[in-house]
């Protein structure tokens, strides 16, 4: 039925990321979280036991690669659409995902707006599918394919840039887990002011991919530092 939410299986082995991704999915109208699992084996078991329309699939799982999960689910007859998620920038993985029919591909880390746009585009794609079992014209084919593309609206709030967000993300992700970066240190690392760096770091905190803590150095007020949560 048109009003029935699409059921999403979240497959992610990092607990913080899994929790964030499930929370993101739950915030998008038209979608609901079917289950959250952390391994390839658990993903295949969930597909066999639960109604799943979309799989939000991490490509790097402790017991297998995401591409193998897709091959095995297709061989078993599961037709759920797959949105691939990975921190790897390997072009061969991207090509492999495309060849297996992955409908969207997301690079970690991503914020809520990025996933929201992909999910809403996919929902539009599903709703534009012809009610009959066939398409009769090229125009119908083009309309269906166009629905799978994400909308062109910005994925970050007004006044923020994707480029700077990526640079801030890399600076925090590539830092050590034991010692985070203060806003001043982060600003120096990416070439912006302390105030700007703090704004982007706080945005990533709200997205649950960065955590803040207090750094104590002698007397005086503690300094806030930001550390990658993954």
mmCIF file with all atom_site columns, C-alpha atoms in Angstrom:
data_model
loop_
_atom_site.group_PDB
_atom_site.id
_atom_site.type_symbol
_atom_site.label_atom_id
_atom_site.label_alt_id
_atom_site.label_comp_id
_atom_site.label_asym_id
_atom_site.label_entity_id
_atom_site.label_seq_id
_atom_site.pdbx_PDB_ins_code
_atom_site.Cartn_x
_atom_site.Cartn_y
_atom_site.Cartn_z
_atom_site.occupancy
_atom_site.B_iso_or_equiv
_atom_site.pdbx_formal_charge
_atom_site.auth_seq_id
_atom_site.auth_comp_id
_atom_site.auth_asym_id
_atom_site.auth_atom_id
_atom_site.pdbx_PDB_model_num
ATOM 1   C CA . UNK A 1 1   ? 0.000  0.000   0.000   1.00 0.00 ? 1   UNK A CA 1
ATOM 2   C CA . UNK A 1 2   ? 1.154  3.524   -0.773  1.00 0.00 ? 2   UNK A CA 1
ATOM 3   C CA . UNK A 1 3   ? 0.892  4.680   2.854   1.00 0.00 ? 3   UNK A CA 1
ATOM 4   C CA . UNK A 1 4   ? 2.826  1.732   4.279   1.00 0.00 ? 4   UNK A CA 1
ATOM 5   C CA . UNK A 1 5   ? 6.363  2.798   5.293   1.00 0.00 ? 5   UNK A CA 1
ATOM 6   C CA . UNK A 1 6   ? 9.225  1.097   3.510   1.00 0.00 ? 6   UNK A CA 1
ATOM 7   C CA . UNK A 1 7   ? 10.990 -1.222  5.927   1.00 0.00 ? 7   UNK A CA 1
ATOM 8   C CA . UNK A 1 8   ? 14.743 -0.604  6.188   1.00 0.00 ? 8   UNK A CA 1
ATOM 9   C CA . UNK A 1 9   ? 17.307 -3.126  7.388   1.00 0.00 ? 9   UNK A CA 1
ATOM 10  C CA . UNK A 1 10  ? 20.294 -1.231  8.816   1.00 0.00 ? 10  UNK A CA 1
ATOM 11  C CA . UNK A 1 11  ? 23.501 -3.272  8.520   1.00 0.00 ? 11  UNK A CA 1
ATOM 12  C CA . UNK A 1 12  ? 26.394 -1.619  10.368  1.00 0.00 ? 12  UNK A CA 1
ATOM 13  C CA . UNK A 1 13  ? 28.975 -3.154  12.704  1.00 0.00 ? 13  UNK A CA 1
ATOM 14  C CA . UNK A 1 14  ? 30.022 0.053   14.490  1.00 0.00 ? 14  UNK A CA 1
ATOM 15  C CA . UNK A 1 15  ? 27.499 0.574   17.334  1.00 0.00 ? 15  UNK A CA 1
ATOM 16  C CA . UNK A 1 16  ? 27.626 4.392   17.300  1.00 0.00 ? 16  UNK A CA 1
ATOM 17  C CA . UNK A 1 17  ? 27.168 4.551   13.533  1.00 0.00 ? 17  UNK A CA 1
ATOM 18  C CA . UNK A 1 18  ? 24.435 1.892   13.613  1.00 0.00 ? 18  UNK A CA 1
ATOM 19  C CA . UNK A 1 19  ? 22.501 3.861   16.206  1.00 0.00 ? 19  UNK A CA 1
ATOM 20  C CA . UNK A 1 20  ? 22.898 7.073   14.227  1.00 0.00 ? 20  UNK A CA 1
ATOM 21  C CA . UNK A 1 21  ? 21.867 5.500   10.918  1.00 0.00 ? 21  UNK A CA 1
ATOM 22  C CA . UNK A 1 22  ? 18.782 3.907   12.468  1.00 0.00 ? 22  UNK A CA 1
ATOM 23  C CA . UNK A 1 23  ? 17.849 7.245   14.051  1.00 0.00 ? 23  UNK A CA 1
ATOM 24  C CA . UNK A 1 24  ? 18.283 8.971   10.694  1.00 0.00 ? 24  UNK A CA 1
ATOM 25  C CA . UNK A 1 25  ? 16.025 6.464   8.930   1.00 0.00 ? 25  UNK A CA 1
ATOM 26  C CA . UNK A 1 26  ? 13.336 6.824   11.600  1.00 0.00 ? 26  UNK A CA 1
ATOM 27  C CA . UNK A 1 27  ? 13.245 10.598  11.003  1.00 0.00 ? 27  UNK A CA 1
ATOM 28  C CA . UNK A 1 28  ? 12.359 10.300  7.311   1.00 0.00 ? 28  UNK A CA 1
ATOM 29  C CA . UNK A 1 29  ? 8.671  10.095  6.432   1.00 0.00 ? 29  UNK A CA 1
ATOM 30  C CA . UNK A 1 30  ? 7.788  6.972   4.508   1.00 0.00 ? 30  UNK A CA 1
ATOM 31  C CA . UNK A 1 31  ? 10.449 4.778   6.130   1.00 0.00 ? 31  UNK A CA 1
ATOM 32  C CA . UNK A 1 32  ? 10.715 2.636   9.246   1.00 0.00 ? 32  UNK A CA 1
ATOM 33  C CA . UNK A 1 33  ? 13.553 0.598   10.717  1.00 0.00 ? 33  UNK A CA 1
ATOM 34  C CA . UNK A 1 34  ? 12.821 -3.118  10.377  1.00 0.00 ? 34  UNK A CA 1
ATOM 35  C CA . UNK A 1 35  ? 15.931 -4.268  12.240  1.00 0.00 ? 35  UNK A CA 1
ATOM 36  C CA . UNK A 1 36  ? 19.505 -3.239  12.955  1.00 0.00 ? 36  UNK A CA 1
ATOM 37  C CA . UNK A 1 37  ? 22.236 -5.865  12.647  1.00 0.00 ? 37  UNK A CA 1
ATOM 38  C CA . UNK A 1 38  ? 26.025 -5.839  12.678  1.00 0.00 ? 38  UNK A CA 1
ATOM 39  C CA . UNK A 1 39  ? 27.196 -8.770  10.548  1.00 0.00 ? 39  UNK A CA 1
ATOM 40  C CA . UNK A 1 40  ? 26.723 -10.255 7.100   1.00 0.00 ? 40  UNK A CA 1
ATOM 41  C CA . UNK A 1 41  ? 25.292 -13.454 8.572   1.00 0.00 ? 41  UNK A CA 1
ATOM 42  C CA . UNK A 1 42  ? 22.778 -11.545 10.684  1.00 0.00 ? 42  UNK A CA 1
ATOM 43  C CA . UNK A 1 43  ? 21.778 -9.473  7.649   1.00 0.00 ? 43  UNK A CA 1
ATOM 44  C CA . UNK A 1 44  ? 20.980 -12.591 5.617   1.00 0.00 ? 44  UNK A CA 1
ATOM 45  C CA . UNK A 1 45  ? 19.067 -14.098 8.547   1.00 0.00 ? 45  UNK A CA 1
ATOM 46  C CA . UNK A 1 46  ? 17.048 -10.899 8.938   1.00 0.00 ? 46  UNK A CA 1
ATOM 47  C CA . UNK A 1 47  ? 16.199 -10.873 5.239   1.00 0.00 ? 47  UNK A CA 1
ATOM 48  C CA . UNK A 1 48  ? 14.898 -14.418 5.538   1.00 0.00 ? 48  UNK A CA 1
ATOM 49  C CA . UNK A 1 49  ? 12.763 -13.684 8.609   1.00 0.00 ? 49  UNK A CA 1
ATOM 50  C CA . UNK A 1 50  ? 11.626 -10.062 8.203   1.00 0.00 ? 50  UNK A CA 1
ATOM 51  C CA . UNK A 1 51  ? 9.917  -7.973  5.571   1.00 0.00 ? 51  UNK A CA 1
ATOM 52  C CA . UNK A 1 52  ? 12.618 -5.687  4.165   1.00 0.00 ? 52  UNK A CA 1
ATOM 53  C CA . UNK A 1 53  ? 12.182 -3.190  1.341   1.00 0.00 ? 53  UNK A CA 1
ATOM 54  C CA . UNK A 1 54  ? 15.536 -1.390  1.575   1.00 0.00 ? 54  UNK A CA 1
ATOM 55  C CA . UNK A 1 55  ? 18.910 -2.490  2.962   1.00 0.00 ? 55  UNK A CA 1
ATOM 56  C CA . UNK A 1 56  ? 21.219 0.252   4.244   1.00 0.00 ? 56  UNK A CA 1
ATOM 57  C CA . UNK A 1 57  ? 24.329 -1.876  3.890   1.00 0.00 ? 57  UNK A CA 1
ATOM 58  C CA . UNK A 1 58  ? 27.818 -1.187  5.208   1.00 0.00 ? 58  UNK A CA 1
ATOM 59  C CA . UNK A 1 59  ? 30.358 -2.569  2.744   1.00 0.00 ? 59  UNK A CA 1
ATOM 60  C CA . UNK A 1 60  ? 32.935 -3.545  5.375   1.00 0.00 ? 60  UNK A CA 1
ATOM 61  C CA . UNK A 1 61  ? 31.545 -6.078  7.825   1.00 0.00 ? 61  UNK A CA 1
ATOM 62  C CA . UNK A 1 62  ? 33.512 -8.262  10.250  1.00 0.00 ? 62  UNK A CA 1
ATOM 63  C CA . UNK A 1 63  ? 32.438 -11.510 8.596   1.00 0.00 ? 63  UNK A CA 1
ATOM 64  C CA . UNK A 1 64  ? 32.309 -10.530 4.942   1.00 0.00 ? 64  UNK A CA 1
ATOM 65  C CA . UNK A 1 65  ? 32.155 -7.809  2.338   1.00 0.00 ? 65  UNK A CA 1
ATOM 66  C CA . UNK A 1 66  ? 28.927 -6.039  1.504   1.00 0.00 ? 66  UNK A CA 1
ATOM 67  C CA . UNK A 1 67  ? 29.203 -7.016  -2.159  1.00 0.00 ? 67  UNK A CA 1
ATOM 68  C CA . UNK A 1 68  ? 29.149 -10.676 -1.124  1.00 0.00 ? 68  UNK A CA 1
ATOM 69  C CA . UNK A 1 69  ? 26.056 -9.997  0.988   1.00 0.00 ? 69  UNK A CA 1
ATOM 70  C CA . UNK A 1 70  ? 24.306 -8.566  -2.079  1.00 0.00 ? 70  UNK A CA 1
ATOM 71  C CA . UNK A 1 71  ? 25.287 -11.551 -4.221  1.00 0.00 ? 71  UNK A CA 1
ATOM 72  C CA . UNK A 1 72  ? 24.026 -14.006 -1.605  1.00 0.00 ? 72  UNK A CA 1
ATOM 73  C CA . UNK A 1 73  ? 20.762 -12.170 -1.008  1.00 0.00 ? 73  UNK A CA 1
ATOM 74  C CA . UNK A 1 74  ? 20.051 -12.043 -4.750  1.00 0.00 ? 74  UNK A CA 1
ATOM 75  C CA . UNK A 1 75  ? 20.903 -15.734 -5.105  1.00 0.00 ? 75  UNK A CA 1
ATOM 76  C CA . UNK A 1 76  ? 18.416 -16.440 -2.312  1.00 0.00 ? 76  UNK A CA 1
ATOM 77  C CA . UNK A 1 77  ? 15.724 -14.468 -4.127  1.00 0.00 ? 77  UNK A CA 1
ATOM 78  C CA . UNK A 1 78  ? 15.659 -11.357 -1.920  1.00 0.00 ? 78  UNK A CA 1
ATOM 79  C CA . UNK A 1 79  ? 14.703 -8.338  -4.038  1.00 0.00 ? 79  UNK A CA 1
ATOM 80  C CA . UNK A 1 80  ? 15.121 -5.542  -1.476  1.00 0.00 ? 80  UNK A CA 1
ATOM 81  C CA . UNK A 1 81  ? 16.821 -2.444  -2.853  1.00 0.00 ? 81  UNK A CA 1
ATOM 82  C CA . UNK A 1 82  ? 20.305 -1.747  -1.503  1.00 0.00 ? 82  UNK A CA 1
ATOM 83  C CA . UNK A 1 83  ? 21.838 1.553   -0.442  1.00 0.00 ? 83  UNK A CA 1
ATOM 84  C CA . UNK A 1 84  ? 25.566 0.939   0.012   1.00 0.00 ? 84  UNK A CA 1
ATOM 85  C CA . UNK A 1 85  ? 27.483 2.657   2.808   1.00 0.00 ? 85  UNK A CA 1
ATOM 86  C CA . UNK A 1 86  ? 31.269 2.697   3.076   1.00 0.00 ? 86  UNK A CA 1
ATOM 87  C CA . UNK A 1 87  ? 34.269 4.692   4.243   1.00 0.00 ? 87  UNK A CA 1
ATOM 88  C CA . UNK A 1 88  ? 36.411 3.153   1.480   1.00 0.00 ? 88  UNK A CA 1
ATOM 89  C CA . UNK A 1 89  ? 37.094 5.232   -1.630  1.00 0.00 ? 89  UNK A CA 1
ATOM 90  C CA . UNK A 1 90  ? 37.967 2.214   -3.783  1.00 0.00 ? 90  UNK A CA 1
ATOM 91  C CA . UNK A 1 91  ? 36.645 2.741   -7.310  1.00 0.00 ? 91  UNK A CA 1
ATOM 92  C CA . UNK A 1 92  ? 36.401 -1.012  -7.888  1.00 0.00 ? 92  UNK A CA 1
ATOM 93  C CA . UNK A 1 93  ? 34.025 -1.323  -4.950  1.00 0.00 ? 93  UNK A CA 1
ATOM 94  C CA . UNK A 1 94  ? 31.859 1.433   -6.424  1.00 0.00 ? 94  UNK A CA 1
ATOM 95  C CA . UNK A 1 95  ? 31.851 -0.292  -9.799  1.00 0.00 ? 95  UNK A CA 1
ATOM 96  C CA . UNK A 1 96  ? 31.028 -3.623  -8.179  1.00 0.00 ? 96  UNK A CA 1
ATOM 97  C CA . UNK A 1 97  ? 28.129 -2.069  -6.304  1.00 0.00 ? 97  UNK A CA 1
ATOM 98  C CA . UNK A 1 98  ? 26.760 -0.508  -9.479  1.00 0.00 ? 98  UNK A CA 1
ATOM 99  C CA . UNK A 1 99  ? 27.061 -3.796  -11.371 1.00 0.00 ? 99  UNK A CA 1
ATOM 100 C CA . UNK A 1 100 ? 25.039 -5.533  -8.644  1.00 0.00 ? 100 UNK A CA 1
ATOM 101 C CA . UNK A 1 101 ? 22.226 -3.012  -8.913  1.00 0.00 ? 101 UNK A CA 1
ATOM 102 C CA . UNK A 1 102 ? 22.869 -0.870  -5.836  1.00 0.00 ? 102 UNK A CA 1
ATOM 103 C CA . UNK A 1 103 ? 20.449 2.052   -6.076  1.00 0.00 ? 103 UNK A CA 1
ATOM 104 C CA . UNK A 1 104 ? 22.444 4.579   -4.000  1.00 0.00 ? 104 UNK A CA 1
ATOM 105 C CA . UNK A 1 105 ? 26.010 4.820   -2.700  1.00 0.00 ? 105 UNK A CA 1
ATOM 106 C CA . UNK A 1 106 ? 26.914 6.813   0.406   1.00 0.00 ? 106 UNK A CA 1
ATOM 107 C CA . UNK A 1 107 ? 30.408 7.629   1.607   1.00 0.00 ? 107 UNK A CA 1
ATOM 108 C CA . UNK A 1 108 ? 31.002 7.753   5.361   1.00 0.00 ? 108 UNK A CA 1
ATOM 109 C CA . UNK A 1 109 ? 30.739 9.931   7.214   1.00 0.00 ? 109 UNK A CA 1
ATOM 110 C CA . UNK A 1 110 ? 27.456 11.427  6.134   1.00 0.00 ? 110 UNK A CA 1
ATOM 111 C CA . UNK A 1 111 ? 24.986 13.647  7.932   1.00 0.00 ? 111 UNK A CA 1
ATOM 112 C CA . UNK A 1 112 ? 21.239 13.234  8.254   1.00 0.00 ? 112 UNK A CA 1
ATOM 113 C CA . UNK A 1 113 ? 20.412 15.532  5.333   1.00 0.00 ? 113 UNK A CA 1
ATOM 114 C CA . UNK A 1 114 ? 22.510 13.445  2.944   1.00 0.00 ? 114 UNK A CA 1
ATOM 115 C CA . UNK A 1 115 ? 20.745 10.195  3.824   1.00 0.00 ? 115 UNK A CA 1
ATOM 116 C CA . UNK A 1 116 ? 17.376 11.938  3.899   1.00 0.00 ? 116 UNK A CA 1
ATOM 117 C CA . UNK A 1 117 ? 17.865 13.142  0.320   1.00 0.00 ? 117 UNK A CA 1
ATOM 118 C CA . UNK A 1 118 ? 18.796 9.638   -0.849  1.00 0.00 ? 118 UNK A CA 1
ATOM 119 C CA . UNK A 1 119 ? 15.854 8.028   0.904   1.00 0.00 ? 119 UNK A CA 1
ATOM 120 C CA . UNK A 1 120 ? 13.370 10.599  -0.371  1.00 0.00 ? 120 UNK A CA 1
ATOM 121 C CA . UNK A 1 121 ? 14.716 10.158  -3.906  1.00 0.00 ? 121 UNK A CA 1
ATOM 122 C CA . UNK A 1 122 ? 14.308 6.421   -3.558  1.00 0.00 ? 122 UNK A CA 1
ATOM 123 C CA . UNK A 1 123 ? 10.765 6.794   -2.263  1.00 0.00 ? 123 UNK A CA 1
ATOM 124 C CA . UNK A 1 124 ? 9.950  8.960   -5.278  1.00 0.00 ? 124 UNK A CA 1
ATOM 125 C CA . UNK A 1 125 ? 11.469 6.265   -7.485  1.00 0.00 ? 125 UNK A CA 1
ATOM 126 C CA . UNK A 1 126 ? 9.284  3.584   -5.903  1.00 0.00 ? 126 UNK A CA 1
ATOM 127 C CA . UNK A 1 127 ? 6.148  5.694   -6.224  1.00 0.00 ? 127 UNK A CA 1
ATOM 128 C CA . UNK A 1 128 ? 6.842  6.424   -9.889  1.00 0.00 ? 128 UNK A CA 1
ATOM 129 C CA . UNK A 1 129 ? 7.045  2.768   -10.818 1.00 0.00 ? 129 UNK A CA 1
ATOM 130 C CA . UNK A 1 130 ? 4.204  1.939   -13.221 1.00 0.00 ? 130 UNK A CA 1
ATOM 131 C CA . UNK A 1 131 ? 1.246  0.180   -11.685 1.00 0.00 ? 131 UNK A CA 1
ATOM 132 C CA . UNK A 1 132 ? 1.376  -2.339  -14.515 1.00 0.00 ? 132 UNK A CA 1
ATOM 133 C CA . UNK A 1 133 ? 4.136  -4.920  -14.912 1.00 0.00 ? 133 UNK A CA 1
ATOM 134 C CA . UNK A 1 134 ? 5.597  -3.196  -17.977 1.00 0.00 ? 134 UNK A CA 1
ATOM 135 C CA . UNK A 1 135 ? 6.613  0.178   -19.370 1.00 0.00 ? 135 UNK A CA 1
ATOM 136 C CA . UNK A 1 136 ? 5.390  1.085   -22.827 1.00 0.00 ? 136 UNK A CA 1
ATOM 137 C CA . UNK A 1 137 ? 7.368  4.187   -23.774 1.00 0.00 ? 137 UNK A CA 1
ATOM 138 C CA . UNK A 1 138 ? 10.849 5.644   -23.445 1.00 0.00 ? 138 UNK A CA 1
ATOM 139 C CA . UNK A 1 139 ? 9.317  8.536   -21.520 1.00 0.00 ? 139 UNK A CA 1
ATOM 140 C CA . UNK A 1 140 ? 8.049  6.114   -18.869 1.00 0.00 ? 140 UNK A CA 1
ATOM 141 C CA . UNK A 1 141 ? 11.510 4.544   -18.584 1.00 0.00 ? 141 UNK A CA 1
ATOM 142 C CA . UNK A 1 142 ? 13.154 7.965   -18.237 1.00 0.00 ? 142 UNK A CA 1
ATOM 143 C CA . UNK A 1 143 ? 10.654 9.013   -15.583 1.00 0.00 ? 143 UNK A CA 1
ATOM 144 C CA . UNK A 1 144 ? 11.325 5.897   -13.513 1.00 0.00 ? 144 UNK A CA 1
ATOM 145 C CA . UNK A 1 145 ? 15.104 6.332   -13.725 1.00 0.00 ? 145 UNK A CA 1
ATOM 146 C CA . UNK A 1 146 ? 14.894 10.023  -12.855 1.00 0.00 ? 146 UNK A CA 1
ATOM 147 C CA . UNK A 1 147 ? 13.127 9.170   -9.628  1.00 0.00 ? 147 UNK A CA 1
ATOM 148 C CA . UNK A 1 148 ? 16.186 7.287   -8.362  1.00 0.00 ? 148 UNK A CA 1
ATOM 149 C CA . UNK A 1 149 ? 18.367 10.380  -8.423  1.00 0.00 ? 149 UNK A CA 1
ATOM 150 C CA . UNK A 1 150 ? 18.723 12.456  -5.241  1.00 0.00 ? 150 UNK A CA 1
ATOM 151 C CA . UNK A 1 151 ? 17.128 15.869  -5.243  1.00 0.00 ? 151 UNK A CA 1
ATOM 152 C CA . UNK A 1 152 ? 19.463 18.757  -6.013  1.00 0.00 ? 152 UNK A CA 1
ATOM 153 C CA . UNK A 1 153 ? 18.821 20.646  -2.778  1.00 0.00 ? 153 UNK A CA 1
ATOM 154 C CA . UNK A 1 154 ? 21.709 21.321  -0.439  1.00 0.00 ? 154 UNK A CA 1
ATOM 155 C CA . UNK A 1 155 ? 22.622 18.663  2.115   1.00 0.00 ? 155 UNK A CA 1
ATOM 156 C CA . UNK A 1 156 ? 24.014 21.109  4.672   1.00 0.00 ? 156 UNK A CA 1
ATOM 157 C CA . UNK A 1 157 ? 22.371 24.092  6.386   1.00 0.00 ? 157 UNK A CA 1
ATOM 158 C CA . UNK A 1 158 ? 22.419 27.531  4.832   1.00 0.00 ? 158 UNK A CA 1
ATOM 159 C CA . UNK A 1 159 ? 25.743 29.274  5.385   1.00 0.00 ? 159 UNK A CA 1
ATOM 160 C CA . UNK A 1 160 ? 27.740 26.034  5.488   1.00 0.00 ? 160 UNK A CA 1
ATOM 161 C CA . UNK A 1 161 ? 29.648 24.455  2.619   1.00 0.00 ? 161 UNK A CA 1
ATOM 162 C CA . UNK A 1 162 ? 30.029 20.802  1.676   1.00 0.00 ? 162 UNK A CA 1
ATOM 163 C CA . UNK A 1 163 ? 33.731 21.360  0.946   1.00 0.00 ? 163 UNK A CA 1
ATOM 164 C CA . UNK A 1 164 ? 34.537 22.787  4.372   1.00 0.00 ? 164 UNK A CA 1
ATOM 165 C CA . UNK A 1 165 ? 32.388 20.169  6.078   1.00 0.00 ? 165 UNK A CA 1
ATOM 166 C CA . UNK A 1 166 ? 34.415 17.487  4.310   1.00 0.00 ? 166 UNK A CA 1
ATOM 167 C CA . UNK A 1 167 ? 37.696 19.087  5.396   1.00 0.00 ? 167 UNK A CA 1
ATOM 168 C CA . UNK A 1 168 ? 36.554 19.371  9.013   1.00 0.00 ? 168 UNK A CA 1
ATOM 169 C CA . UNK A 1 169 ? 35.304 15.785  8.892   1.00 0.00 ? 169 UNK A CA 1
ATOM 170 C CA . UNK A 1 170 ? 38.642 14.511  7.584   1.00 0.00 ? 170 UNK A CA 1
ATOM 171 C CA . UNK A 1 171 ? 40.600 16.462  10.188  1.00 0.00 ? 171 UNK A CA 1
ATOM 172 C CA . UNK A 1 172 ? 38.559 14.956  13.028  1.00 0.00 ? 172 UNK A CA 1
ATOM 173 C CA . UNK A 1 173 ? 38.343 11.470  11.550  1.00 0.00 ? 173 UNK A CA 1
ATOM 174 C CA . UNK A 1 174 ? 42.086 11.282  10.917  1.00 0.00 ? 174 UNK A CA 1
ATOM 175 C CA . UNK A 1 175 ? 42.950 12.445  14.438  1.00 0.00 ? 175 UNK A CA 1
ATOM 176 C CA . UNK A 1 176 ? 43.608 10.057  17.290  1.00 0.00 ? 176 UNK A CA 1
ATOM 177 C CA . UNK A 1 177 ? 40.746 8.809   19.433  1.00 0.00 ? 177 UNK A CA 1
ATOM 178 C CA . UNK A 1 178 ? 42.650 9.525   22.639  1.00 0.00 ? 178 UNK A CA 1
ATOM 179 C CA . UNK A 1 179 ? 43.251 13.212  21.992  1.00 0.00 ? 179 UNK A CA 1
ATOM 180 C CA . UNK A 1 180 ? 40.661 15.305  20.220  1.00 0.00 ? 180 UNK A CA 1
ATOM 181 C CA . UNK A 1 181 ? 41.001 18.759  18.706  1.00 0.00 ? 181 UNK A CA 1
ATOM 182 C CA . UNK A 1 182 ? 39.892 22.016  20.232  1.00 0.00 ? 182 UNK A CA 1
ATOM 183 C CA . UNK A 1 183 ? 38.041 24.507  18.032  1.00 0.00 ? 183 UNK A CA 1
ATOM 184 C CA . UNK A 1 184 ? 41.246 26.549  17.731  1.00 0.00 ? 184 UNK A CA 1
ATOM 185 C CA . UNK A 1 185 ? 43.299 23.499  16.743  1.00 0.00 ? 185 UNK A CA 1
ATOM 186 C CA . UNK A 1 186 ? 40.649 22.364  14.307  1.00 0.00 ? 186 UNK A CA 1
ATOM 187 C CA . UNK A 1 187 ? 40.447 25.830  12.770  1.00 0.00 ? 187 UNK A CA 1
ATOM 188 C CA . UNK A 1 188 ? 44.209 25.911  12.330  1.00 0.00 ? 188 UNK A CA 1
ATOM 189 C CA . UNK A 1 189 ? 44.168 22.466  10.732  1.00 0.00 ? 189 UNK A CA 1
ATOM 190 C CA . UNK A 1 190 ? 41.606 23.427  8.076   1.00 0.00 ? 190 UNK A CA 1
ATOM 191 C CA . UNK A 1 191 ? 42.456 27.115  7.712   1.00 0.00 ? 191 UNK A CA 1
ATOM 192 C CA . UNK A 1 192 ? 39.389 28.787  9.237   1.00 0.00 ? 192 UNK A CA 1
ATOM 193 C CA . UNK A 1 193 ? 38.598 30.762  12.372  1.00 0.00 ? 193 UNK A CA 1
ATOM 194 C CA . UNK A 1 194 ? 37.959 29.132  15.736  1.00 0.00 ? 194 UNK A CA 1
ATOM 195 C CA . UNK A 1 195 ? 34.311 30.228  15.619  1.00 0.00 ? 195 UNK A CA 1
ATOM 196 C CA . UNK A 1 196 ? 33.762 28.669  12.180  1.00 0.00 ? 196 UNK A CA 1
ATOM 197 C CA . UNK A 1 197 ? 35.530 25.456  13.148  1.00 0.00 ? 197 UNK A CA 1
ATOM 198 C CA . UNK A 1 198 ? 33.390 25.173  16.265  1.00 0.00 ? 198 UNK A CA 1
ATOM 199 C CA . UNK A 1 199 ? 30.191 25.634  14.256  1.00 0.00 ? 199 UNK A CA 1
ATOM 200 C CA . UNK A 1 200 ? 31.078 22.767  11.928  1.00 0.00 ? 200 UNK A CA 1
ATOM 201 C CA . UNK A 1 201 ? 32.262 20.564  14.799  1.00 0.00 ? 201 UNK A CA 1
ATOM 202 C CA . UNK A 1 202 ? 29.008 21.165  16.670  1.00 0.00 ? 202 UNK A CA 1
ATOM 203 C CA . UNK A 1 203 ? 27.073 20.281  13.522  1.00 0.00 ? 203 UNK A CA 1
ATOM 204 C CA . UNK A 1 204 ? 28.905 16.951  13.381  1.00 0.00 ? 204 UNK A CA 1
ATOM 205 C CA . UNK A 1 205 ? 28.185 16.450  17.087  1.00 0.00 ? 205 UNK A CA 1
ATOM 206 C CA . UNK A 1 206 ? 24.479 16.866  16.359  1.00 0.00 ? 206 UNK A CA 1
ATOM 207 C CA . UNK A 1 207 ? 24.913 14.288  13.576  1.00 0.00 ? 207 UNK A CA 1
ATOM 208 C CA . UNK A 1 208 ? 26.385 11.901  16.193  1.00 0.00 ? 208 UNK A CA 1
ATOM 209 C CA . UNK A 1 209 ? 29.623 11.268  14.322  1.00 0.00 ? 209 UNK A CA 1
ATOM 210 C CA . UNK A 1 210 ? 31.690 13.513  16.601  1.00 0.00 ? 210 UNK A CA 1
ATOM 211 C CA . UNK A 1 211 ? 31.661 13.690  20.393  1.00 0.00 ? 211 UNK A CA 1
ATOM 212 C CA . UNK A 1 212 ? 32.675 16.599  22.592  1.00 0.00 ? 212 UNK A CA 1
ATOM 213 C CA . UNK A 1 213 ? 34.492 16.398  25.898  1.00 0.00 ? 213 UNK A CA 1
ATOM 214 C CA . UNK A 1 214 ? 36.277 18.706  28.327  1.00 0.00 ? 214 UNK A CA 1
ATOM 215 C CA . UNK A 1 215 ? 40.019 19.144  28.297  1.00 0.00 ? 215 UNK A CA 1
ATOM 216 C CA . UNK A 1 216 ? 41.544 20.193  31.604  1.00 0.00 ? 216 UNK A CA 1
ATOM 217 C CA . UNK A 1 217 ? 44.897 21.955  31.553  1.00 0.00 ? 217 UNK A CA 1
ATOM 218 C CA . UNK A 1 218 ? 45.718 23.510  34.907  1.00 0.00 ? 218 UNK A CA 1
ATOM 219 C CA . UNK A 1 219 ? 43.546 26.198  36.420  1.00 0.00 ? 219 UNK A CA 1
ATOM 220 C CA . UNK A 1 220 ? 40.781 28.041  34.646  1.00 0.00 ? 220 UNK A CA 1
ATOM 221 C CA . UNK A 1 221 ? 37.839 26.912  32.570  1.00 0.00 ? 221 UNK A CA 1
ATOM 222 C CA . UNK A 1 222 ? 38.203 23.567  30.760  1.00 0.00 ? 222 UNK A CA 1
ATOM 223 C CA . UNK A 1 223 ? 38.450 23.692  26.966  1.00 0.00 ? 223 UNK A CA 1
ATOM 224 C CA . UNK A 1 224 ? 36.013 21.801  24.772  1.00 0.00 ? 224 UNK A CA 1
ATOM 225 C CA . UNK A 1 225 ? 37.609 19.309  22.399  1.00 0.00 ? 225 UNK A CA 1
ATOM 226 C CA . UNK A 1 226 ? 36.070 17.316  19.586  1.00 0.00 ? 226 UNK A CA 1
ATOM 227 C CA . UNK A 1 227 ? 36.832 13.703  18.784  1.00 0.00 ? 227 UNK A CA 1
ATOM 228 C CA . UNK A 1 228 ? 35.658 11.310  16.056  1.00 0.00 ? 228 UNK A CA 1
ATOM 229 C CA . UNK A 1 229 ? 33.093 8.894   17.442  1.00 0.00 ? 229 UNK A CA 1
ATOM 230 C CA . UNK A 1 230 ? 33.620 6.011   15.026  1.00 0.00 ? 230 UNK A CA 1
#
